[in-house]
Coordinates of C-alpha atoms and ligand atoms in Angstrom, one line a residue:
M1 CA 0.0 0.0 0.3
S2 CA 1.3 3.2 -1.1
L3 CA -0.2 6.8 0.6
P4 CA 0.2 10.0 -0.6
P5 CA 2.5 12.3 1.2
L6 CA 1.5 13.9 4.5
V7 CA 3.1 17.1 4.4
E8 CA 3.3 20.1 1.1
P9 CA 6.9 20.8 0.0
A10 CA 8.2 24.3 1.5
A11 CA 8.8 26.7 -1.0
E12 CA 12.5 26.1 -1.4
L13 CA 16.0 25.1 0.4
T14 CA 18.2 27.6 1.1
V15 CA 22.1 26.8 0.1
D16 CA 23.0 25.6 3.5
E17 CA 20.6 22.9 3.5
V18 CA 21.1 22.1 -0.2
R19 CA 24.4 21.2 1.1
R20 CA 23.6 19.5 4.2
Y21 CA 21.4 17.4 2.5
S22 CA 23.2 16.4 -0.6
R23 CA 22.7 12.9 0.4
H24 CA 19.1 12.8 0.6
L25 CA 18.6 14.8 -2.6
I26 CA 20.7 12.3 -5.0
I27 CA 18.2 9.8 -4.0
P28 CA 15.8 9.4 -6.6
D29 CA 12.7 8.5 -4.8
V30 CA 13.5 11.6 -1.7
G31 CA 14.8 14.3 -4.2
M32 CA 14.4 17.9 -4.0
A33 CA 10.5 17.8 -3.5
G34 CA 11.1 15.0 -0.6
Q35 CA 13.4 16.9 1.5
K36 CA 11.1 20.3 0.8
R37 CA 8.1 18.0 2.3
L38 CA 10.7 16.9 5.1
K39 CA 11.4 20.6 5.8
N40 CA 7.8 21.5 6.2
A41 CA 7.2 18.8 8.6
K42 CA 5.8 19.3 12.0
V43 CA 6.8 15.6 13.7
L44 CA 6.3 15.3 17.7
C45 CA 8.3 12.4 19.4
V46 CA 6.7 11.4 22.9
G47 CA 9.0 10.3 25.1
A48 CA 12.8 11.4 25.1
G49 CA 13.9 7.7 26.4
G50 CA 15.1 4.8 25.2
L51 CA 13.1 5.1 21.5
G52 CA 13.1 8.8 21.6
S53 CA 16.4 9.2 21.7
P54 CA 17.8 7.6 18.3
A55 CA 14.1 8.5 16.9
L56 CA 15.3 12.5 17.5
L57 CA 18.8 12.1 16.7
Y58 CA 17.8 10.9 12.9
L59 CA 14.8 13.0 12.5
A60 CA 17.0 16.0 13.3
A61 CA 19.6 14.8 10.9
A62 CA 17.2 14.3 8.1
G63 CA 16.2 17.6 8.2
V64 CA 12.2 17.6 9.9
G65 CA 11.6 21.3 10.1
T66 CA 9.8 21.3 13.5
L67 CA 10.4 19.1 16.1
G68 CA 8.8 18.6 19.4
I69 CA 9.9 16.8 22.1
I70 CA 7.7 16.2 25.3
D71 CA 9.1 14.6 28.4
F72 CA 8.6 15.5 32.2
D73 CA 11.3 13.3 33.2
V74 CA 15.0 14.0 34.2
V75 CA 18.1 12.5 32.9
D76 CA 19.3 9.3 35.1
E77 CA 22.5 8.1 35.0
S78 CA 20.4 4.5 34.4
N79 CA 19.3 6.2 31.3
L80 CA 22.7 6.3 30.0
Q81 CA 23.1 2.8 28.8
R82 CA 20.4 3.5 26.4
Q83 CA 19.4 7.0 25.9
V84 CA 22.1 8.4 24.0
I85 CA 20.5 11.4 23.3
H86 CA 21.5 12.2 26.9
G87 CA 24.8 12.3 28.2
Q88 CA 27.0 12.3 31.3
S89 CA 26.5 16.0 32.1
D90 CA 22.8 16.0 31.6
V91 CA 22.2 13.8 34.6
G92 CA 19.9 15.5 36.8
K93 CA 18.7 17.8 34.0
P94 CA 15.1 18.1 32.5
K95 CA 15.2 15.0 29.2
A96 CA 13.3 17.7 26.9
E97 CA 16.0 20.2 27.5
S98 CA 19.0 18.0 27.3
A99 CA 17.1 16.0 24.2
A100 CA 16.6 19.3 22.5
A101 CA 20.4 20.7 23.0
S102 CA 21.7 17.5 21.6
V103 CA 19.3 18.4 18.8
R104 CA 20.4 22.0 17.9
E105 CA 23.9 20.5 17.8
I106 CA 23.3 17.9 15.4
N107 CA 21.2 20.5 13.2
P108 CA 20.8 24.1 13.8
L109 CA 19.0 24.7 10.7
I110 CA 15.3 23.2 12.2
D111 CA 12.8 24.4 15.0
V112 CA 13.0 22.5 18.2
V113 CA 9.9 22.8 20.5
I114 CA 10.3 22.0 24.5
H115 CA 7.2 20.6 25.9
N116 CA 8.6 19.7 29.2
T117 CA 5.7 18.8 31.1
V118 CA 3.2 15.5 31.2
L119 CA 1.1 14.5 28.3
S120 CA -2.4 13.9 30.0
T121 CA -6.2 14.0 28.7
E122 CA -5.6 17.8 29.8
N123 CA -3.2 18.7 27.1
V124 CA -2.6 15.9 24.5
M125 CA -5.2 17.1 21.9
E126 CA -3.8 20.9 22.0
V127 CA -0.3 19.6 21.8
F128 CA -0.6 16.7 19.0
S129 CA -2.9 19.1 16.9
G130 CA 0.2 21.3 16.3
Y131 CA 2.0 18.3 14.4
D132 CA 1.3 16.3 11.3
L133 CA 2.7 13.2 12.7
I134 CA 3.5 11.6 16.1
L135 CA 6.3 9.2 17.2
D136 CA 5.5 7.5 20.2
G137 CA 8.2 6.3 22.3
T138 CA 6.3 6.1 25.6
D139 CA 7.1 3.0 27.9
N140 CA 3.6 2.8 29.4
F141 CA 0.0 1.0 28.4
A142 CA -1.6 4.2 29.9
T143 CA -0.1 6.7 27.9
R144 CA 0.0 4.5 24.8
Y145 CA -3.7 4.0 25.1
M146 CA -4.1 8.0 25.4
V147 CA -1.6 8.5 22.3
N148 CA -3.7 6.1 20.1
D149 CA -6.7 7.5 21.4
A150 CA -6.2 11.2 20.8
A151 CA -4.3 10.6 17.4
V152 CA -7.3 8.4 16.2
L153 CA -9.7 11.3 17.4
L154 CA -7.7 14.0 15.7
G155 CA -7.3 11.8 12.6
K156 CA -3.3 12.0 12.5
P157 CA -1.0 9.1 12.0
Y158 CA 1.3 7.8 14.4
V159 CA 4.4 5.6 14.4
W160 CA 4.7 3.3 17.5
G161 CA 7.5 1.2 19.1
S162 CA 8.1 -0.7 22.1
I163 CA 10.9 -2.5 23.4
Y164 CA 11.8 -5.4 25.9
R165 CA 14.9 -7.1 26.5
F166 CA 15.8 -8.6 23.0
D167 CA 12.4 -8.3 21.6
G168 CA 10.8 -5.0 19.7
Q169 CA 7.6 -4.1 17.8
A170 CA 6.7 -1.4 15.6
S171 CA 4.0 -0.6 13.6
V172 CA 2.0 2.7 12.0
F173 CA -1.6 3.5 13.1
W174 CA -3.3 5.5 11.1
A175 CA -7.4 4.9 11.3
E176 CA -8.1 6.3 7.8
H177 CA -5.9 4.2 6.2
G178 CA -5.4 0.8 8.5
P179 CA -6.2 0.0 12.0
C180 CA -5.3 1.5 15.2
Y181 CA -3.8 0.4 18.5
R182 CA -6.7 -0.7 19.8
C183 CA -7.6 -2.6 17.0
L184 CA -4.4 -4.9 17.8
Y185 CA -4.8 -4.8 21.5
P186 CA -8.5 -4.3 22.5
E187 CA -7.8 -4.8 26.1
P188 CA -4.3 -3.9 28.3
P189 CA -2.6 -6.5 29.6
P190 CA -4.0 -7.2 33.4
P191 CA -1.8 -5.1 35.6
G192 CA 1.5 -6.9 36.7
M193 CA 1.6 -9.5 33.7
V194 CA 3.8 -7.3 31.3
P195 CA 7.1 -6.3 33.3
S196 CA 8.2 -2.9 32.3
C197 CA 12.1 -2.4 30.9
A198 CA 12.9 -0.9 34.7
E199 CA 11.5 -4.6 36.0
G200 CA 12.9 -6.9 33.2
G201 CA 15.8 -5.2 31.5
V202 CA 16.4 -4.0 27.5
L203 CA 19.3 -4.4 25.6
G204 CA 20.3 -0.7 24.9
V205 CA 20.9 -1.1 21.4
L206 CA 17.6 -2.8 20.5
C207 CA 16.3 0.9 21.0
A208 CA 18.5 1.8 18.0
S209 CA 16.9 -0.9 16.2
V210 CA 13.4 0.0 16.9
G211 CA 13.7 3.7 17.0
S212 CA 15.6 4.2 13.4
I213 CA 12.4 1.8 12.2
Q214 CA 10.2 4.4 13.2
V215 CA 12.4 7.2 11.7
N216 CA 12.3 5.2 8.3
E217 CA 8.3 4.9 8.7
A218 CA 8.0 8.7 9.8
I219 CA 9.9 9.9 6.4
K220 CA 8.3 7.4 4.4
L221 CA 5.1 9.1 5.8
L222 CA 6.0 12.4 5.7
T223 CA 7.3 12.2 2.0
G224 CA 5.2 9.5 0.7
I225 CA 7.4 6.8 -0.5
G226 CA 7.7 3.3 0.1
D227 CA 5.1 0.8 1.7
P228 CA 4.7 2.3 5.2
L229 CA 4.1 -0.1 7.8
V230 CA 0.2 0.6 8.1
G231 CA -1.5 -2.7 8.9
R232 CA 1.4 -4.7 9.7
L233 CA 3.4 -5.3 13.2
M234 CA 7.1 -5.4 12.6
I235 CA 8.6 -8.0 15.2
Y236 CA 11.9 -8.1 15.7
D237 CA 14.4 -10.5 17.8
A238 CA 17.7 -9.1 18.3
L239 CA 19.0 -12.9 19.5
E240 CA 18.0 -14.6 16.8
M241 CA 18.2 -11.5 14.7
K242 CA 14.9 -12.0 12.8
Y243 CA 12.6 -9.5 11.3
R244 CA 9.3 -10.5 10.5
D245 CA 5.9 -8.7 9.9
V246 CA 2.3 -10.0 10.6
K247 CA -0.8 -8.4 9.2
V248 CA -3.0 -6.4 11.5
R249 CA -6.4 -5.8 10.3
K250 CA -8.8 -3.1 11.4
D251 CA -11.3 -4.3 13.6
P252 CA -14.7 -3.5 12.4
E253 CA -15.6 -3.6 16.2
C254 CA -13.3 -1.6 17.2
V255 CA -14.4 0.8 19.8
L256 CA -12.4 4.1 18.7
C257 CA -12.3 3.3 14.8
G258 CA -14.5 0.7 14.3
K259 CA -18.2 1.2 12.1
N260 CA -20.0 1.8 14.8
P261 CA -17.6 3.5 17.6
T262 CA -18.6 3.7 21.0
Q263 CA -15.9 5.7 22.0
T264 CA -15.8 9.5 20.5
R265 CA -13.6 10.9 22.9
L266 CA -10.6 10.3 25.4
L267 CA -11.4 8.2 28.5
D268 CA -11.5 10.5 31.6
D269 CA -8.7 8.2 33.3
Y270 CA -6.1 6.0 31.4
E271 CA -4.2 5.1 34.7
A272 CA -8.0 3.1 35.6
F273 CA -8.5 1.9 32.1
C274 CA -5.3 -0.1 32.2
G275 CA -6.0 -1.2 35.9
A276 CA -4.1 0.9 38.2
I277 CA -5.7 0.2 41.3
S278 CA -6.2 2.8 44.4
D279 CA -4.0 2.7 47.4
E280 CA -6.3 0.8 49.8
A281 CA -6.1 -1.8 47.2
A282 CA -2.9 -2.0 46.6
E283 CA -2.2 -1.9 50.5
A284 CA -4.5 -4.9 51.1
A285 CA -3.1 -6.8 48.3
S286 CA 0.3 -6.5 49.8
G287 CA 1.2 -9.9 50.9
S288 CA -2.4 -11.3 50.9
T289 CA -2.1 -12.4 46.7
I290 CA -2.0 -15.9 45.7
T291 CA -1.4 -17.7 42.5
A292 CA -3.9 -19.2 40.3
R293 CA -1.9 -22.3 40.9
E294 CA -1.8 -21.9 44.8
L295 CA -5.2 -21.5 44.6
K296 CA -5.7 -24.9 42.7
G297 CA -3.6 -26.3 45.0
M298 CA -5.8 -25.0 47.8
M299 CA -8.9 -26.9 46.3
D300 CA -6.9 -29.8 45.3
R301 CA -6.2 -30.6 49.4
D302 CA -10.0 -29.5 50.0
E303 CA -8.7 -26.2 51.9
N304 CA -11.9 -24.6 53.9
I305 CA -12.1 -21.7 51.5
F306 CA -14.8 -19.6 49.7
V307 CA -14.1 -18.4 46.6
V308 CA -15.9 -15.4 45.2
D309 CA -15.8 -14.0 41.9
V310 CA -16.2 -10.7 42.1
R311 CA -17.0 -9.7 37.8
E312 CA -20.1 -9.4 36.2
P313 CA -22.4 -11.8 35.7
N314 CA -21.9 -11.9 32.0
E315 CA -18.5 -12.0 32.0
Y316 CA -18.9 -15.2 34.9
E317 CA -21.4 -17.1 32.0
I318 CA -18.2 -17.1 29.7
V319 CA -15.9 -18.7 31.9
S320 CA -15.3 -19.3 35.4
I321 CA -13.5 -20.8 38.1
P322 CA -15.3 -23.9 39.0
G323 CA -16.8 -23.6 42.2
A324 CA -16.6 -19.9 42.6
K325 CA -19.5 -17.8 43.7
L326 CA -20.5 -14.5 41.9
I327 CA -20.8 -11.4 43.9
P328 CA -20.1 -8.4 41.6
K329 CA -17.6 -5.8 43.1
G330 CA -20.4 -3.2 43.5
E331 CA -21.9 -5.5 46.3
F332 CA -18.7 -5.1 48.4
L333 CA -18.6 -1.2 47.5
N334 CA -21.9 -0.7 48.9
G335 CA -21.2 -3.1 51.6
S336 CA -24.2 -6.0 50.8
A337 CA -21.9 -8.7 49.8
L338 CA -20.2 -8.9 53.4
E339 CA -23.6 -10.8 54.9
K340 CA -23.1 -13.2 51.8
L341 CA -19.4 -14.4 53.1
P342 CA -19.2 -17.0 55.7
Q343 CA -17.5 -16.2 58.8
D344 CA -15.8 -19.8 59.0
K345 CA -13.9 -19.9 55.6
K346 CA -11.0 -18.3 54.1
I347 CA -12.0 -16.0 51.4
V348 CA -10.5 -15.9 48.5
L349 CA -11.4 -13.4 45.9
H350 CA -11.0 -13.3 42.5
C351 CA -11.7 -11.2 39.0
K352 CA -10.5 -11.1 35.3
S353 CA -7.2 -9.6 35.8
G354 CA -6.5 -8.8 39.8
A355 CA -7.4 -4.9 39.8
R356 CA -11.1 -5.6 40.7
S357 CA -10.9 -8.1 43.7
A358 CA -8.0 -5.9 45.0
E359 CA -10.5 -3.3 45.4
A360 CA -13.2 -5.7 47.2
L361 CA -10.4 -7.2 49.2
A362 CA -9.7 -4.0 50.8
V363 CA -13.5 -3.9 51.8
V364 CA -13.6 -7.1 53.1
K365 CA -10.1 -6.7 54.9
D366 CA -11.4 -3.8 56.4
A367 CA -14.8 -5.6 57.6
G368 CA -12.6 -7.9 59.4
F369 CA -11.8 -11.0 57.2
S370 CA -7.9 -10.6 57.9
D371 CA -6.9 -13.8 56.3
A372 CA -8.7 -12.8 53.0
V373 CA -6.7 -13.1 50.2
H374 CA -7.1 -12.4 46.4
V375 CA -6.0 -14.0 43.2
G376 CA -2.9 -12.1 41.1
G377 CA -3.9 -12.2 37.2
G378 CA -7.7 -13.7 38.1
V379 CA -9.2 -15.8 35.9
L380 CA -6.7 -14.8 33.1
S381 CA -4.1 -16.2 35.3
W382 CA -6.2 -19.3 35.7
I383 CA -6.5 -19.6 32.3
K384 CA -2.7 -19.4 31.3
T385 CA -1.7 -21.4 34.3
V386 CA -4.2 -24.0 35.5
D387 CA -6.9 -24.7 32.5
P388 CA -5.9 -23.7 29.2
S389 CA -8.9 -25.5 27.6
L390 CA -11.4 -22.9 28.7
P391 CA -12.0 -19.7 26.4
E392 CA -9.8 -16.7 26.6
Y393 CA -12.2 -13.5 26.9
Ligands
LIG401 ZN1 -9.5 0.7 15.6

């Protein structure tokens, strides 16, 4: 699939620009017209971290005329193993400013816009609206879904990338011409199921591999050349040294870009959508979380337990853990569930992923059931580790 260029060409290149970009200009597919399009382009890089570092360096060198950098974080020593846009003397400085300084050093002919702030539901639409293309270098699901939703709602393309240990992924999401991130991943993974790079590590150079794919795609979209990564997911295995791509289809049922979208604006709270739990729930779950396998062991040993499924009835119908009694979370929050709980049994709560059951656990513990526990990863973990024959939902 080839797409028309995203950006109109600038009126002209200066003598300095012609000299600087000569190796682009002599590529027939890029040429003067392509370079003028890059000059006119406005690209926002979300995050000046692992992916943003190589991406910003190459976007700047390529002559993208306006480069926005949004990051609220400061440079930490542990960043330097992969975030090559920052150096030793930048430790402690805001990443957006440190990155901007490097960009200016590489290419003083372009404009750099610094957004030294947290990207939030309050500013994302306004910030994005100033750019032609977004490059997503974020490392958390809440921001990823927000970036996707804002880009779809504004009709803008964005280049997505993700990295973990030796594995990288990249794609271009542009609802007008293909799927969005929600078509690929309709729901975020259960909290705690996918470790972050801070928890699991990342090979520094992997950032360059994936970040350069992102810039490659950005340049293709801006200038309208080649076959963009729209509707395809690029998967890179650095250990095997293999790239493969899989087709990603637009989901006609996608809540955001499907035939009958039910989501027509940003969510109020992306942290909540991604299953972030309240402090009370986190405290209740601390030291009182068991695995699905441990629950199976308790059942097999016929222990004196009372298993409660706090999901909704329709979810219970699709798939449920044998013997679990359904009491939806709402009944815990309004207090009516408590009288249904036996006093002489150990209460074991679960939901789909562990977020709702942690909230219910806080109520149950507060009511005096001090030995109550909940199942981390919920039904999803049960399906994965105990009974894979059950349908996933
Ligand atoms: Zn979609």
